[in-house]
Amino acid sequence: MSADEAFSAFLFLCVFIVLGGAAVGAYARALVRREPASAMVFFLIWGAGFGGIPLLIGGAFFLTSKYPIFFFAQLFIFVMAIVLVALMPPELSTRTADDKLLSALPGAAMLVLGAAMILLTLQDGIGLATLAGAALGFVGAAILLRALFAVLRFS
């Protein structure tokens, strides 16, 4: 299997992993907010299957190949989708969301993308792509922290 084929399979599986992780995160958000989670059990079951099965396929596919880093990147993306949706503030789902809070979304996306770039390129040593991923991750973390401090200051 070539690197292009492995990366194509990685991207294809990640579509399902992100959606499944977001569904599991919706269930986790109901648990964190101590809302009645009985209606959210569907999201847990559906998300675990929709994201977990491609994760298992990726594990069997990538861990037995010479590209095991793709599996770890998939696992990271699954966990981050769960965490981001679970910890998403309730203000983001309303139409009156604050602009400072909405600026956290691009920061979180840049942080996840930068971390994924680091995971995917670190096995080849520290190169331009790894440094670009680190820079993207640091900029995303800075945007996310700035938005967090702005929200906490005015809460």
Short mmCIF file of C-alpha atoms in Angstrom, two decimals:
data_model
loop_
_atom_site.label_atom_id
_atom_site.label_comp_id
_atom_site.label_asym_id
_atom_site.label_seq_id
_atom_site.Cartn_x
_atom_site.Cartn_y
_atom_site.Cartn_z
CA MET A 1 0.00 0.00 0.00
CA SER A 2 1.36 3.41 -0.94
CA ALA A 3 1.26 6.51 1.21
CA ASP A 4 -1.35 8.07 -1.09
CA GLU A 5 -3.69 5.11 -0.69
CA ALA A 6 -3.25 5.13 3.09
CA PHE A 7 -3.92 8.87 3.27
CA SER A 8 -7.01 8.53 1.06
CA ALA A 9 -8.36 5.79 3.32
CA PHE A 10 -7.56 7.96 6.34
CA LEU A 11 -9.52 10.91 4.96
CA PHE A 12 -12.47 8.74 3.97
CA LEU A 13 -12.70 7.11 7.40
CA CYS A 14 -12.27 10.43 9.21
CA VAL A 15 -15.51 11.77 7.74
CA PHE A 16 -17.44 9.11 9.64
CA ILE A 17 -15.23 9.36 12.71
CA VAL A 18 -15.89 13.10 13.10
CA LEU A 19 -19.66 12.66 12.74
CA GLY A 20 -19.74 9.74 15.16
CA GLY A 21 -17.55 11.57 17.66
CA ALA A 22 -19.82 14.59 17.51
CA ALA A 23 -22.85 12.39 18.25
CA VAL A 24 -21.11 10.79 21.24
CA GLY A 25 -20.11 14.30 22.32
CA ALA A 26 -23.76 15.38 22.23
CA TYR A 27 -24.57 12.57 24.66
CA ALA A 28 -21.61 13.53 26.84
CA ARG A 29 -22.78 17.16 26.80
CA ALA A 30 -26.15 16.06 28.18
CA LEU A 31 -24.33 14.19 30.96
CA VAL A 32 -22.05 17.14 31.76
CA ARG A 33 -25.00 19.53 31.98
CA ARG A 34 -26.98 17.01 34.05
CA GLU A 35 -29.84 17.06 31.60
CA PRO A 36 -32.07 14.00 31.17
CA ALA A 37 -29.89 11.80 28.98
CA SER A 38 -32.49 9.17 28.20
CA ALA A 39 -33.43 10.89 24.93
CA MET A 40 -29.74 11.19 24.05
CA VAL A 41 -28.97 7.46 24.27
CA PHE A 42 -29.66 7.24 20.54
CA PHE A 43 -26.75 9.61 19.92
CA LEU A 44 -24.47 7.47 22.07
CA ILE A 45 -25.37 4.24 20.27
CA TRP A 46 -25.41 5.76 16.80
CA GLY A 47 -22.23 7.76 17.33
CA ALA A 48 -20.34 4.84 18.82
CA GLY A 49 -21.26 2.72 15.83
CA PHE A 50 -20.89 5.41 13.18
CA GLY A 51 -17.53 6.59 14.49
CA GLY A 52 -16.29 3.49 16.28
CA ILE A 53 -16.58 1.02 13.41
CA PRO A 54 -14.46 3.14 11.02
CA LEU A 55 -12.01 3.61 13.90
CA LEU A 56 -11.74 -0.16 14.27
CA ILE A 57 -11.38 -0.57 10.51
CA GLY A 58 -8.65 2.07 10.53
CA GLY A 59 -6.94 0.29 13.42
CA ALA A 60 -6.91 -3.01 11.58
CA PHE A 61 -5.87 -1.34 8.35
CA PHE A 62 -3.20 1.08 9.58
CA LEU A 63 -1.69 -0.77 12.53
CA THR A 64 -0.86 -3.72 10.28
CA SER A 65 0.65 -1.49 7.60
CA LYS A 66 3.72 0.70 7.70
CA TYR A 67 1.56 3.77 8.50
CA PRO A 68 0.37 3.27 12.10
CA ILE A 69 0.45 7.03 12.70
CA PHE A 70 -2.80 7.35 10.72
CA PHE A 71 -4.60 5.25 13.33
CA PHE A 72 -3.35 7.46 16.15
CA ALA A 73 -4.45 10.53 14.20
CA GLN A 74 -7.90 8.96 13.77
CA LEU A 75 -8.10 8.22 17.48
CA PHE A 76 -7.12 11.80 18.26
CA ILE A 77 -9.75 13.18 15.90
CA PHE A 78 -12.45 10.95 17.42
CA VAL A 79 -11.60 12.01 20.97
CA MET A 80 -11.34 15.69 20.03
CA ALA A 81 -14.73 15.63 18.29
CA ILE A 82 -16.24 14.19 21.47
CA VAL A 83 -14.52 16.73 23.72
CA LEU A 84 -15.30 19.75 21.54
CA VAL A 85 -19.00 18.94 21.27
CA ALA A 86 -19.29 17.89 24.93
CA LEU A 87 -17.75 21.11 26.22
CA MET A 88 -19.42 23.43 23.73
CA PRO A 89 -21.16 26.26 25.61
CA PRO A 90 -24.95 26.38 25.33
CA GLU A 91 -24.72 29.93 23.97
CA LEU A 92 -23.34 28.59 20.69
CA SER A 93 -26.60 26.82 19.91
CA THR A 94 -28.71 29.95 20.28
CA ARG A 95 -29.12 32.75 17.77
CA THR A 96 -27.94 35.35 20.29
CA ALA A 97 -24.45 33.90 20.64
CA ASP A 98 -21.80 36.39 21.65
CA ASP A 99 -19.18 37.33 19.05
CA LYS A 100 -16.36 36.63 21.49
CA LEU A 101 -17.64 33.12 22.00
CA LEU A 102 -18.02 32.51 18.28
CA SER A 103 -14.37 33.42 17.77
CA ALA A 104 -13.47 30.32 19.77
CA LEU A 105 -14.68 28.03 16.98
CA PRO A 106 -12.01 28.91 14.39
CA GLY A 107 -9.40 28.72 17.13
CA ALA A 108 -10.51 25.24 18.11
CA ALA A 109 -10.58 24.12 14.48
CA MET A 110 -7.08 25.50 13.87
CA LEU A 111 -5.79 23.82 17.02
CA VAL A 112 -7.18 20.43 16.00
CA LEU A 113 -5.91 20.80 12.43
CA GLY A 114 -2.45 21.82 13.62
CA ALA A 115 -2.27 18.91 16.07
CA ALA A 116 -3.36 16.49 13.34
CA MET A 117 -0.66 17.86 11.03
CA ILE A 118 1.95 17.32 13.74
CA LEU A 119 0.77 13.75 14.35
CA LEU A 120 0.86 12.93 10.66
CA THR A 121 4.28 14.41 9.92
CA LEU A 122 6.22 13.78 13.11
CA GLN A 123 7.29 10.27 12.11
CA ASP A 124 9.37 11.75 9.26
CA GLY A 125 11.24 14.03 11.65
CA ILE A 126 10.81 17.71 12.26
CA GLY A 127 10.30 19.32 8.90
CA LEU A 128 8.45 22.17 7.31
CA ALA A 129 5.04 20.47 7.55
CA THR A 130 5.56 19.69 11.25
CA LEU A 131 6.56 23.28 11.97
CA ALA A 132 3.57 24.56 9.97
CA GLY A 133 1.28 22.31 12.01
CA ALA A 134 2.86 23.57 15.24
CA ALA A 135 2.42 27.18 14.14
CA LEU A 136 -1.19 26.55 13.15
CA GLY A 137 -1.84 24.82 16.47
CA PHE A 138 -0.26 27.63 18.49
CA VAL A 139 -2.23 30.30 16.63
CA GLY A 140 -5.43 28.29 17.16
CA ALA A 141 -4.64 27.85 20.86
CA ALA A 142 -4.00 31.59 21.19
CA ILE A 143 -7.32 32.43 19.52
CA LEU A 144 -9.11 29.88 21.69
CA LEU A 145 -7.52 31.19 24.90
CA ARG A 146 -8.26 34.82 23.97
CA ALA A 147 -11.91 33.95 23.44
CA LEU A 148 -11.99 31.97 26.67
CA PHE A 149 -10.55 34.85 28.69
CA ALA A 150 -12.96 37.30 27.05
CA VAL A 151 -15.92 35.12 27.98
CA LEU A 152 -14.70 34.55 31.54
CA ARG A 153 -14.03 38.27 32.03
CA PHE A 154 -17.59 39.24 31.11
CA SER A 155 -19.38 36.33 32.80
#
